[in-house]
Amino acid sequence: MTDLLVPTAPLHPHAVTDVPSHWRPTRRLTLLTPLYRESAATFARSARAVAALDYPDGLLQVLWLVEAGEAGDLDAARASAAMAAHRRPGVDWRLLRLPEMSPKGAALNHAFPYADGEVIGILDADVVPAPGQAAEAVLALEQGHALVQAEEISEPGAGLAARAKAAEDAVWHASVRGLKRLAGVHVVAGSSVYAWAATWDLVRPVRSDDVEESYHWSLRLMGTGVATGFLPSASRVSATERPLAALRQRARWTRGQLRAVAVNWPDLPARGRLLGAVTVGSLAARAALPVCCAGAVAVPALRPAALALLLADAACVLGARRDPAYRRRADATGWALVVPWHLLGSLAVYLALYEWARGERGWHSVRDGDETPTGTRENAEAPEGGHRAG
């Protein structure tokens, strides 16, 4: 998701503080993982994560989602090889060949009917959850939450982009938790999230057009009064080493969030509108940042606005860095680069508006080793504001 220009401290408390040693889960859990034209390394990485989960075999269902037909044959072969190499005999671990895999919402709509767990989690292909995360999530749900999500920590990267992105991710998570505590609204990240099956029913069918599906969940859930929260156990994701690809992905997220607000605004409850207004306001401030900074060189009247935006951004970064758990997620160079990285990332707002005007529906990968030559995966065109759900 795109970063929010909101206070990052104090943080909202975690949904659970610790899993008692005597407690064991008794709920059936289904994990859905869409795998769309991933590298063999990504399949193997995801399989190792499944094998390492500390969750009772007989209560765990893992559904790997790949494309049907000839286009998905390579994915299916890689999935089968990874599953065989890391098989857990007692786990219901299956490969589903689905008629639609792009965008993610279409895959989830096809997959939900196969999920038989009381609790359903969604893990992206590149996500490696902590071994105890699934049990922690179920405990949090049993204690009264309807949906919980794990934060994601970037793996170490050598390049400046990876180091800046690792710190930026920490700022984003701190912003989301700060916003939850400050205003009671929650931006759900859909790549490492768990909820009751009944909670998912509130947001189904999942949007499968250009709307960012997990942000759409955020807007919808804010009107239902359900309790959402954050897990202390984090997930690992690959480092981002390609600045241009990261900028394009940010544009995709921005476009999806703006469209989610636009298509839902008339029907949003008060809390949903508050969340939408915070998001749009943050994006507007981000878009103004490079303009004010560039214009301030020649136009003195713009200097106070440029300084205010830079100080606000720096305050968010420092607010996240003051927390020891976030501080260690990046080195000093990475933290120093967050504001310049945001300045560059602000251009994604303009790219998002340009893509939206052109009717683009692209989804952009940032993972190294992505074997799509252009680094992009174009979604099939859908009617404006409509569904391509199964």
mmCIF file of C-alpha atoms in Angstrom:
data_model
loop_
_atom_site.group_PDB
_atom_site.id
_atom_site.type_symbol
_atom_site.label_atom_id
_atom_site.label_comp_id
_atom_site.label_asym_id
_atom_site.label_seq_id
_atom_site.Cartn_x
_atom_site.Cartn_y
_atom_site.Cartn_z
ATOM 1 C CA MET A 1 0.000 0.000 0.000
ATOM 2 C CA THR A 2 0.986 3.628 -0.317
ATOM 3 C CA ASP A 3 2.343 5.338 2.767
ATOM 4 C CA LEU A 4 0.102 7.514 4.922
ATOM 5 C CA LEU A 5 1.046 10.959 6.168
ATOM 6 C CA VAL A 6 -0.307 10.369 9.690
ATOM 7 C CA PRO A 7 1.269 10.156 13.161
ATOM 8 C CA THR A 8 3.224 6.958 13.724
ATOM 9 C CA ALA A 9 3.194 7.039 17.525
ATOM 10 C CA PRO A 10 1.798 5.879 19.831
ATOM 11 C CA LEU A 11 1.231 2.539 18.174
ATOM 12 C CA HIS A 12 -1.963 0.558 18.475
ATOM 13 C CA PRO A 13 -1.392 -2.436 20.789
ATOM 14 C CA HIS A 14 -1.088 -5.911 19.331
ATOM 15 C CA ALA A 15 -4.139 -8.146 19.264
ATOM 16 C CA VAL A 16 -2.368 -10.674 21.504
ATOM 17 C CA THR A 17 0.764 -10.332 23.574
ATOM 18 C CA ASP A 18 1.747 -13.982 23.825
ATOM 19 C CA VAL A 19 0.417 -17.456 23.058
ATOM 20 C CA PRO A 20 0.173 -19.462 26.313
ATOM 21 C CA SER A 21 2.386 -22.551 26.273
ATOM 22 C CA HIS A 22 -0.538 -24.807 27.191
ATOM 23 C CA TRP A 23 -2.846 -23.470 24.459
ATOM 24 C CA ARG A 24 -3.238 -25.364 21.209
ATOM 25 C CA PRO A 25 -5.520 -24.362 18.316
ATOM 26 C CA THR A 26 -8.682 -26.371 17.737
ATOM 27 C CA ARG A 27 -10.017 -24.422 14.753
ATOM 28 C CA ARG A 28 -9.803 -25.588 11.159
ATOM 29 C CA LEU A 29 -7.593 -23.099 9.271
ATOM 30 C CA THR A 30 -7.426 -22.620 5.514
ATOM 31 C CA LEU A 31 -4.558 -20.727 3.903
ATOM 32 C CA LEU A 32 -5.043 -19.360 0.380
ATOM 33 C CA THR A 33 -1.930 -18.487 -1.628
ATOM 34 C CA PRO A 34 -2.247 -17.185 -5.218
ATOM 35 C CA LEU A 35 0.840 -18.100 -7.270
ATOM 36 C CA TYR A 36 0.755 -16.395 -10.633
ATOM 37 C CA ARG A 37 3.741 -16.853 -12.951
ATOM 38 C CA GLU A 38 6.210 -17.014 -10.092
ATOM 39 C CA SER A 39 9.798 -18.202 -10.233
ATOM 40 C CA ALA A 40 10.740 -21.693 -9.063
ATOM 41 C CA ALA A 41 12.520 -20.078 -6.123
ATOM 42 C CA THR A 42 9.305 -18.390 -5.001
ATOM 43 C CA PHE A 43 7.401 -21.693 -5.088
ATOM 44 C CA ALA A 44 10.136 -23.382 -3.049
ATOM 45 C CA ARG A 45 10.234 -20.491 -0.580
ATOM 46 C CA SER A 46 6.472 -20.627 -0.068
ATOM 47 C CA ALA A 47 6.551 -24.410 0.362
ATOM 48 C CA ARG A 48 9.229 -24.172 3.044
ATOM 49 C CA ALA A 49 7.052 -21.663 4.877
ATOM 50 C CA VAL A 50 4.104 -24.083 4.844
ATOM 51 C CA ALA A 51 6.313 -26.916 6.100
ATOM 52 C CA ALA A 52 7.560 -24.757 8.982
ATOM 53 C CA LEU A 53 4.137 -23.644 10.269
ATOM 54 C CA ASP A 54 3.513 -24.652 13.858
ATOM 55 C CA TYR A 55 -0.124 -25.665 13.406
ATOM 56 C CA PRO A 56 -1.755 -29.097 13.898
ATOM 57 C CA ASP A 57 -1.633 -31.070 10.636
ATOM 58 C CA GLY A 58 -5.200 -32.321 10.841
ATOM 59 C CA LEU A 59 -6.565 -28.792 11.251
ATOM 60 C CA LEU A 60 -4.606 -27.167 8.424
ATOM 61 C CA GLN A 61 -5.774 -26.812 4.825
ATOM 62 C CA VAL A 62 -3.422 -25.151 2.342
ATOM 63 C CA LEU A 63 -4.758 -24.225 -1.086
ATOM 64 C CA TRP A 64 -2.249 -23.119 -3.690
ATOM 65 C CA LEU A 65 -3.896 -21.252 -6.533
ATOM 66 C CA VAL A 66 -2.492 -21.392 -10.060
ATOM 67 C CA GLU A 67 -3.887 -20.699 -13.492
ATOM 68 C CA ALA A 68 -5.762 -23.379 -15.425
ATOM 69 C CA GLY A 69 -4.913 -24.331 -18.989
ATOM 70 C CA GLU A 70 -1.670 -24.240 -20.886
ATOM 71 C CA ALA A 71 -0.783 -20.780 -19.531
ATOM 72 C CA GLY A 72 -0.565 -22.196 -16.017
ATOM 73 C CA ASP A 73 1.221 -25.471 -16.789
ATOM 74 C CA LEU A 74 4.643 -24.159 -15.772
ATOM 75 C CA ASP A 75 3.276 -22.799 -12.499
ATOM 76 C CA ALA A 76 1.524 -26.105 -11.828
ATOM 77 C CA ALA A 77 4.714 -28.079 -12.470
ATOM 78 C CA ARG A 78 6.720 -25.836 -10.165
ATOM 79 C CA ALA A 79 4.024 -26.035 -7.511
ATOM 80 C CA SER A 80 3.902 -29.834 -7.648
ATOM 81 C CA ALA A 81 7.686 -30.078 -7.353
ATOM 82 C CA ALA A 82 7.784 -27.719 -4.367
ATOM 83 C CA MET A 83 4.909 -29.496 -2.629
ATOM 84 C CA ALA A 84 6.580 -32.876 -3.116
ATOM 85 C CA ALA A 85 9.866 -31.598 -1.725
ATOM 86 C CA HIS A 86 8.284 -30.138 1.414
ATOM 87 C CA ARG A 87 5.201 -32.309 1.847
ATOM 88 C CA ARG A 88 3.498 -32.523 5.255
ATOM 89 C CA PRO A 89 1.600 -35.833 5.005
ATOM 90 C CA GLY A 90 -1.127 -34.902 7.485
ATOM 91 C CA VAL A 91 -1.930 -31.552 5.894
ATOM 92 C CA ASP A 92 -4.670 -31.116 3.310
ATOM 93 C CA TRP A 93 -2.377 -29.326 0.859
ATOM 94 C CA ARG A 94 -3.882 -28.997 -2.585
ATOM 95 C CA LEU A 95 -3.232 -27.323 -5.895
ATOM 96 C CA LEU A 96 -6.231 -25.577 -7.442
ATOM 97 C CA ARG A 97 -6.206 -24.762 -11.161
ATOM 98 C CA LEU A 98 -8.427 -21.704 -11.523
ATOM 99 C CA PRO A 99 -9.877 -20.124 -14.675
ATOM 100 C CA GLU A 100 -8.758 -16.626 -13.583
ATOM 101 C CA MET A 101 -5.676 -15.674 -11.627
ATOM 102 C CA SER A 102 -5.310 -11.999 -12.453
ATOM 103 C CA PRO A 103 -6.140 -9.798 -10.696
ATOM 104 C CA LYS A 104 -5.874 -11.362 -7.265
ATOM 105 C CA GLY A 105 -9.519 -10.720 -6.438
ATOM 106 C CA ALA A 106 -10.644 -12.990 -9.274
ATOM 107 C CA ALA A 107 -8.485 -15.847 -7.978
ATOM 108 C CA LEU A 108 -9.830 -15.435 -4.457
ATOM 109 C CA ASN A 109 -13.426 -15.460 -5.647
ATOM 110 C CA HIS A 110 -12.849 -18.800 -7.361
ATOM 111 C CA ALA A 111 -10.955 -20.214 -4.372
ATOM 112 C CA PHE A 112 -13.186 -19.281 -1.433
ATOM 113 C CA PRO A 113 -15.758 -22.044 -2.125
ATOM 114 C CA TYR A 114 -12.972 -24.644 -1.649
ATOM 115 C CA ALA A 115 -11.954 -23.274 1.749
ATOM 116 C CA ASP A 116 -13.476 -25.323 4.574
ATOM 117 C CA GLY A 117 -11.788 -23.666 7.545
ATOM 118 C CA GLU A 118 -13.532 -21.693 10.266
ATOM 119 C CA VAL A 119 -10.612 -19.311 9.828
ATOM 120 C CA ILE A 120 -9.261 -18.339 6.405
ATOM 121 C CA GLY A 121 -5.886 -16.718 5.893
ATOM 122 C CA ILE A 122 -4.513 -15.127 2.746
ATOM 123 C CA LEU A 123 -0.764 -15.247 2.216
ATOM 124 C CA ASP A 124 0.851 -13.817 -0.884
ATOM 125 C CA ALA A 125 3.343 -15.941 -2.786
ATOM 126 C CA ASP A 126 6.338 -14.037 -1.477
ATOM 127 C CA VAL A 127 5.242 -14.005 2.167
ATOM 128 C CA VAL A 128 7.024 -16.190 4.721
ATOM 129 C CA PRO A 129 5.052 -16.078 7.980
ATOM 130 C CA ALA A 130 6.683 -16.731 11.321
ATOM 131 C CA PRO A 131 6.126 -20.392 12.280
ATOM 132 C CA GLY A 132 3.791 -19.500 15.139
ATOM 133 C CA GLN A 133 1.872 -16.810 13.287
ATOM 134 C CA ALA A 134 -1.123 -18.940 12.270
ATOM 135 C CA ALA A 135 -1.773 -20.137 15.816
ATOM 136 C CA GLU A 136 -1.308 -16.592 17.097
ATOM 137 C CA ALA A 137 -3.878 -15.340 14.586
ATOM 138 C CA VAL A 138 -6.457 -17.945 15.620
ATOM 139 C CA LEU A 139 -5.985 -17.083 19.285
ATOM 140 C CA ALA A 140 -6.491 -13.390 18.517
ATOM 141 C CA LEU A 141 -9.692 -14.188 16.649
ATOM 142 C CA GLU A 142 -10.960 -16.318 19.518
ATOM 143 C CA GLN A 143 -10.314 -13.411 21.872
ATOM 144 C CA GLY A 144 -12.763 -11.209 19.994
ATOM 145 C CA HIS A 145 -11.185 -9.967 16.780
ATOM 146 C CA ALA A 146 -12.848 -10.460 13.411
ATOM 147 C CA LEU A 147 -9.702 -9.918 11.341
ATOM 148 C CA VAL A 148 -6.007 -9.648 12.146
ATOM 149 C CA GLN A 149 -2.971 -8.997 10.015
ATOM 150 C CA ALA A 150 0.756 -9.507 10.340
ATOM 151 C CA GLU A 151 3.310 -6.875 9.515
ATOM 152 C CA GLU A 152 5.883 -7.626 6.844
ATOM 153 C CA ILE A 153 9.622 -7.204 7.255
ATOM 154 C CA SER A 154 11.808 -6.839 4.186
ATOM 155 C CA GLU A 155 14.722 -9.222 4.029
ATOM 156 C CA PRO A 156 18.154 -7.551 3.971
ATOM 157 C CA GLY A 157 19.161 -6.075 0.637
ATOM 158 C CA ALA A 158 22.482 -4.674 -0.482
ATOM 159 C CA GLY A 159 21.230 -1.816 -2.661
ATOM 160 C CA LEU A 160 20.125 1.602 -1.489
ATOM 161 C CA ALA A 161 16.597 0.994 -2.792
ATOM 162 C CA ALA A 162 16.229 -2.150 -0.695
ATOM 163 C CA ARG A 163 17.536 -0.423 2.411
ATOM 164 C CA ALA A 164 15.259 2.592 1.972
ATOM 165 C CA LYS A 165 12.266 0.361 1.228
ATOM 166 C CA ALA A 166 12.884 -1.686 4.377
ATOM 167 C CA ALA A 167 12.708 1.477 6.479
ATOM 168 C CA GLU A 168 9.720 2.767 4.523
ATOM 169 C CA ASP A 169 7.834 -0.463 5.184
ATOM 170 C CA ALA A 170 8.418 0.025 8.900
ATOM 171 C CA VAL A 171 7.067 3.583 8.657
ATOM 172 C CA TRP A 172 3.997 2.349 6.793
ATOM 173 C CA HIS A 173 3.166 -0.262 9.416
ATOM 174 C CA ALA A 174 3.706 2.269 12.187
ATOM 175 C CA SER A 175 1.412 4.707 10.348
ATOM 176 C CA VAL A 176 -1.343 2.104 10.020
ATOM 177 C CA ARG A 177 -1.123 1.208 13.698
ATOM 178 C CA GLY A 178 -0.955 4.878 14.661
ATOM 179 C CA LEU A 179 -4.030 5.651 12.564
ATOM 180 C CA LYS A 180 -5.911 2.763 14.165
ATOM 181 C CA ARG A 181 -5.199 4.132 17.620
ATOM 182 C CA LEU A 182 -5.792 7.759 16.670
ATOM 183 C CA ALA A 183 -8.991 7.413 14.617
ATOM 184 C CA GLY A 184 -10.172 3.840 15.014
ATOM 185 C CA VAL A 185 -9.868 3.016 11.305
ATOM 186 C CA HIS A 186 -7.702 0.301 9.826
ATOM 187 C CA VAL A 187 -5.978 -0.015 6.460
ATOM 188 C CA VAL A 188 -5.956 -3.767 5.859
ATOM 189 C CA ALA A 189 -2.964 -5.192 4.030
ATOM 190 C CA GLY A 190 -4.110 -8.282 2.160
ATOM 191 C CA SER A 191 -0.851 -10.181 1.847
ATOM 192 C CA SER A 192 -0.655 -11.654 5.356
ATOM 193 C CA VAL A 193 -4.150 -11.537 6.845
ATOM 194 C CA TYR A 194 -6.444 -13.889 8.771
ATOM 195 C CA ALA A 195 -10.169 -13.659 9.480
ATOM 196 C CA TRP A 196 -13.178 -15.734 10.366
ATOM 197 C CA ALA A 197 -14.898 -17.221 7.330
ATOM 198 C CA ALA A 198 -17.947 -15.183 8.330
ATOM 199 C CA THR A 199 -15.861 -11.994 8.198
ATOM 200 C CA TRP A 200 -14.781 -12.763 4.644
ATOM 201 C CA ASP A 201 -18.452 -13.147 3.758
ATOM 202 C CA LEU A 202 -18.858 -9.438 4.564
ATOM 203 C CA VAL A 203 -16.481 -8.444 1.742
ATOM 204 C CA ARG A 204 -17.308 -11.101 -0.847
ATOM 205 C CA PRO A 205 -17.352 -11.157 -3.771
ATOM 206 C CA VAL A 206 -13.881 -9.650 -3.711
ATOM 207 C CA ARG A 207 -13.413 -6.761 -6.096
ATOM 208 C CA SER A 208 -11.683 -8.068 -9.198
ATOM 209 C CA ASP A 209 -11.448 -4.927 -11.281
ATOM 210 C CA ASP A 210 -8.879 -2.171 -10.831
ATOM 211 C CA VAL A 211 -9.871 -1.456 -7.227
ATOM 212 C CA GLU A 212 -7.201 -2.466 -4.706
ATOM 213 C CA GLU A 213 -8.926 -5.473 -3.145
ATOM 214 C CA SER A 214 -7.555 -5.267 0.406
ATOM 215 C CA TYR A 215 -8.142 -1.517 0.615
ATOM 216 C CA HIS A 216 -11.696 -2.201 -0.527
ATOM 217 C CA TRP A 217 -11.993 -4.618 2.407
ATOM 218 C CA SER A 218 -10.790 -1.823 4.669
ATOM 219 C CA LEU A 219 -13.512 0.554 3.518
ATOM 220 C CA ARG A 220 -16.214 -2.110 3.753
ATOM 221 C CA LEU A 221 -15.221 -3.413 7.180
ATOM 222 C CA MET A 222 -15.123 0.059 8.722
ATOM 223 C CA GLY A 223 -18.895 0.174 8.397
ATOM 224 C CA THR A 224 -19.601 -3.175 10.064
ATOM 225 C CA GLY A 225 -18.247 -2.424 13.513
ATOM 226 C CA VAL A 226 -15.992 -5.485 13.591
ATOM 227 C CA ALA A 227 -12.802 -5.539 15.637
ATOM 228 C CA THR A 228 -9.560 -5.673 13.665
ATOM 229 C CA GLY A 229 -6.015 -5.883 14.955
ATOM 230 C CA PHE A 230 -2.316 -6.532 14.462
ATOM 231 C CA LEU A 231 -0.185 -9.561 15.235
ATOM 232 C CA PRO A 232 3.215 -9.331 16.936
ATOM 233 C CA SER A 233 4.577 -12.140 14.729
ATOM 234 C CA ALA A 234 5.760 -10.697 11.451
ATOM 235 C CA SER A 235 6.161 -12.116 7.948
ATOM 236 C CA ARG A 236 9.245 -11.924 5.757
ATOM 237 C CA VAL A 237 9.174 -10.624 2.188
ATOM 238 C CA SER A 238 11.907 -10.363 -0.419
ATOM 239 C CA ALA A 239 13.932 -7.187 -0.620
ATOM 240 C CA THR A 240 13.095 -4.661 -3.324
ATOM 241 C CA GLU A 241 16.183 -3.923 -5.425
ATOM 242 C CA ARG A 242 14.552 -2.284 -8.475
ATOM 243 C CA PRO A 243 13.490 1.338 -7.873
ATOM 244 C CA LEU A 244 11.572 1.717 -11.135
ATOM 245 C CA ALA A 245 9.561 -1.448 -10.531
ATOM 246 C CA ALA A 246 8.806 -0.315 -6.980
ATOM 247 C CA LEU A 247 7.588 3.037 -8.320
ATOM 248 C CA ARG A 248 5.265 1.300 -10.783
ATOM 249 C CA GLN A 249 3.886 -0.948 -8.053
ATOM 250 C CA ARG A 250 3.268 2.099 -5.884
ATOM 251 C CA ALA A 251 1.370 3.652 -8.786
ATOM 252 C CA ARG A 252 -0.752 0.492 -9.040
ATOM 253 C CA TRP A 253 -1.586 0.649 -5.346
ATOM 254 C CA THR A 254 -2.343 4.363 -5.556
ATOM 255 C CA ARG A 255 -4.611 3.888 -8.547
ATOM 256 C CA GLY A 256 -6.425 1.028 -6.833
ATOM 257 C CA GLN A 257 -6.931 2.952 -3.611
ATOM 258 C CA LEU A 258 -8.188 6.093 -5.345
ATOM 259 C CA ARG A 259 -10.625 4.075 -7.423
ATOM 260 C CA ALA A 260 -11.790 2.181 -4.339
ATOM 261 C CA VAL A 261 -12.685 5.483 -2.689
ATOM 262 C CA ALA A 262 -14.289 6.844 -5.859
ATOM 263 C CA VAL A 263 -16.532 3.859 -6.597
ATOM 264 C CA ASN A 264 -17.552 3.306 -2.967
ATOM 265 C CA TRP A 265 -17.867 6.863 -1.637
ATOM 266 C CA PRO A 266 -21.673 7.255 -1.971
ATOM 267 C CA ASP A 267 -22.296 4.090 0.058
ATOM 268 C CA LEU A 268 -19.547 4.438 2.658
ATOM 269 C CA PRO A 269 -20.433 4.843 6.349
ATOM 270 C CA ALA A 270 -18.820 7.582 8.432
ATOM 271 C CA ARG A 271 -15.766 5.526 9.400
ATOM 272 C CA GLY A 272 -15.276 4.401 5.821
ATOM 273 C CA ARG A 273 -15.386 7.993 4.621
ATOM 274 C CA LEU A 274 -12.914 8.986 7.318
ATOM 275 C CA LEU A 275 -10.496 6.323 6.114
ATOM 276 C CA GLY A 276 -11.013 7.371 2.501
ATOM 277 C CA ALA A 277 -10.450 11.024 3.349
ATOM 278 C CA VAL A 278 -7.225 10.248 5.239
ATOM 279 C CA THR A 279 -5.945 8.217 2.296
ATOM 280 C CA VAL A 280 -6.818 10.782 -0.352
ATOM 281 C CA GLY A 281 -5.469 13.593 1.820
ATOM 282 C CA SER A 282 -2.202 11.732 2.335
ATOM 283 C CA LEU A 283 -1.857 11.103 -1.381
ATOM 284 C CA ALA A 284 -2.609 14.754 -2.142
ATOM 285 C CA ALA A 285 0.085 15.842 0.303
ATOM 286 C CA ARG A 286 2.502 13.371 -1.258
ATOM 287 C CA ALA A 287 1.723 14.709 -4.726
ATOM 288 C CA ALA A 288 2.306 18.261 -3.516
ATOM 289 C CA LEU A 289 5.681 17.408 -1.987
ATOM 290 C CA PRO A 290 7.864 17.365 -5.147
ATOM 291 C CA VAL A 291 5.975 20.321 -6.644
ATOM 292 C CA CYS A 292 6.452 22.489 -3.564
ATOM 293 C CA CYS A 293 10.088 21.487 -3.146
ATOM 294 C CA ALA A 294 10.918 22.164 -6.785
ATOM 295 C CA GLY A 295 8.928 25.406 -6.862
ATOM 296 C CA ALA A 296 10.400 26.646 -3.585
ATOM 297 C CA VAL A 297 13.726 27.197 -5.320
ATOM 298 C CA ALA A 298 12.246 29.966 -7.467
ATOM 299 C CA VAL A 299 9.077 30.953 -5.563
ATOM 300 C CA PRO A 300 9.700 31.988 -1.930
ATOM 301 C CA ALA A 301 5.975 31.778 -1.143
ATOM 302 C CA LEU A 302 6.124 27.983 -1.581
ATOM 303 C CA ARG A 303 8.944 27.504 0.925
ATOM 304 C CA PRO A 304 6.747 27.331 4.072
ATOM 305 C CA ALA A 305 4.545 24.674 2.452
ATOM 306 C CA ALA A 306 7.563 22.671 1.292
ATOM 307 C CA LEU A 307 9.161 22.873 4.723
ATOM 308 C CA ALA A 308 5.909 21.863 6.457
ATOM 309 C CA LEU A 309 5.512 18.792 4.237
ATOM 310 C CA LEU A 310 9.121 17.731 4.713
ATOM 311 C CA LEU A 311 8.901 18.176 8.472
ATOM 312 C CA ALA A 312 5.634 16.227 8.628
ATOM 313 C CA ASP A 313 7.201 13.375 6.682
ATOM 314 C CA ALA A 314 10.330 13.437 8.835
ATOM 315 C CA ALA A 315 8.162 13.385 11.977
ATOM 316 C CA CYS A 316 6.448 10.206 10.731
ATOM 317 C CA VAL A 317 9.814 8.586 10.061
ATOM 318 C CA LEU A 318 11.223 9.568 13.456
ATOM 319 C CA GLY A 319 8.042 8.438 15.180
ATOM 320 C CA ALA A 320 8.468 4.958 13.711
ATOM 321 C CA ARG A 321 12.211 4.821 14.336
ATOM 322 C CA ARG A 322 11.840 5.621 18.024
ATOM 323 C CA ASP A 323 10.218 2.204 18.513
ATOM 324 C CA PRO A 324 12.988 -0.419 18.988
ATOM 325 C CA ALA A 325 11.012 -3.091 17.117
ATOM 326 C CA TYR A 326 10.894 -0.891 14.016
ATOM 327 C CA ARG A 327 14.339 0.681 14.387
ATOM 328 C CA ARG A 328 16.153 -2.604 13.832
ATOM 329 C CA ARG A 329 14.331 -3.346 10.585
ATOM 330 C CA ALA A 330 16.672 -1.067 8.635
ATOM 331 C CA ASP A 331 20.142 0.375 8.995
ATOM 332 C CA ALA A 332 20.985 4.052 9.517
ATOM 333 C CA THR A 333 21.377 4.644 5.785
ATOM 334 C CA GLY A 334 17.963 3.186 5.085
ATOM 335 C CA TRP A 335 16.300 5.403 7.679
ATOM 336 C CA ALA A 336 18.085 8.493 6.315
ATOM 337 C CA LEU A 337 16.827 7.694 2.816
ATOM 338 C CA VAL A 338 13.125 7.371 3.637
ATOM 339 C CA VAL A 339 12.208 11.029 3.078
ATOM 340 C CA PRO A 340 14.140 11.253 -0.239
ATOM 341 C CA TRP A 341 12.546 7.917 -1.198
ATOM 342 C CA HIS A 342 9.112 9.361 -0.424
ATOM 343 C CA LEU A 343 9.966 12.395 -2.536
ATOM 344 C CA LEU A 344 10.685 10.102 -5.478
ATOM 345 C CA GLY A 345 7.709 7.902 -4.660
ATOM 346 C CA SER A 346 5.394 10.905 -4.790
ATOM 347 C CA LEU A 347 5.697 10.753 -8.562
ATOM 348 C CA ALA A 348 3.666 7.542 -8.383
ATOM 349 C CA VAL A 349 0.549 9.598 -7.649
ATOM 350 C CA TYR A 350 0.877 11.322 -11.013
ATOM 351 C CA LEU A 351 1.668 8.029 -12.724
ATOM 352 C CA ALA A 352 -1.427 6.496 -11.119
ATOM 353 C CA LEU A 353 -3.660 9.289 -12.394
ATOM 354 C CA TYR A 354 -2.135 8.958 -15.865
ATOM 355 C CA GLU A 355 -2.712 5.194 -15.907
ATOM 356 C CA TRP A 356 -6.259 5.630 -14.625
ATOM 357 C CA ALA A 357 -7.029 8.149 -17.371
ATOM 358 C CA ARG A 358 -5.686 5.721 -19.963
ATOM 359 C CA GLY A 359 -7.787 2.874 -18.593
ATOM 360 C CA GLU A 360 -4.788 0.746 -17.652
ATOM 361 C CA ARG A 361 -5.386 -2.250 -15.415
ATOM 362 C CA GLY A 362 -1.801 -3.415 -14.978
ATOM 363 C CA TRP A 363 -0.378 -5.131 -11.941
ATOM 364 C CA HIS A 364 3.348 -4.687 -11.487
ATOM 365 C CA SER A 365 5.753 -7.073 -9.818
ATOM 366 C CA VAL A 366 8.779 -5.884 -7.844
ATOM 367 C CA ARG A 367 10.310 -9.252 -7.072
ATOM 368 C CA ASP A 368 13.758 -10.012 -8.364
ATOM 369 C CA GLY A 369 13.710 -13.142 -10.427
ATOM 370 C CA ASP A 370 10.338 -12.297 -11.964
ATOM 371 C CA GLU A 371 10.545 -14.045 -15.273
ATOM 372 C CA THR A 372 8.046 -11.848 -17.080
ATOM 373 C CA PRO A 373 10.323 -9.934 -19.485
ATOM 374 C CA THR A 374 8.787 -6.530 -18.916
ATOM 375 C CA GLY A 375 8.371 -6.945 -15.169
ATOM 376 C CA THR A 376 4.632 -6.329 -15.510
ATOM 377 C CA ARG A 377 1.580 -8.499 -15.682
ATOM 378 C CA GLU A 378 -1.388 -6.966 -17.365
ATOM 379 C CA ASN A 379 -4.823 -7.767 -16.069
ATOM 380 C CA ALA A 380 -7.658 -8.472 -18.418
ATOM 381 C CA GLU A 381 -9.861 -5.471 -19.031
ATOM 382 C CA ALA A 382 -12.971 -5.284 -16.905
ATOM 383 C CA PRO A 383 -15.947 -2.938 -17.220
ATOM 384 C CA GLU A 384 -15.501 0.271 -15.254
ATOM 385 C CA GLY A 385 -16.596 -0.329 -11.678
ATOM 386 C CA GLY A 386 -17.696 -3.882 -12.487
ATOM 387 C CA HIS A 387 -16.737 -7.358 -11.324
ATOM 388 C CA ARG A 388 -14.972 -10.205 -13.004
ATOM 389 C CA ALA A 389 -15.769 -12.564 -10.192
ATOM 390 C CA GLY A 390 -16.360 -16.222 -10.634
#
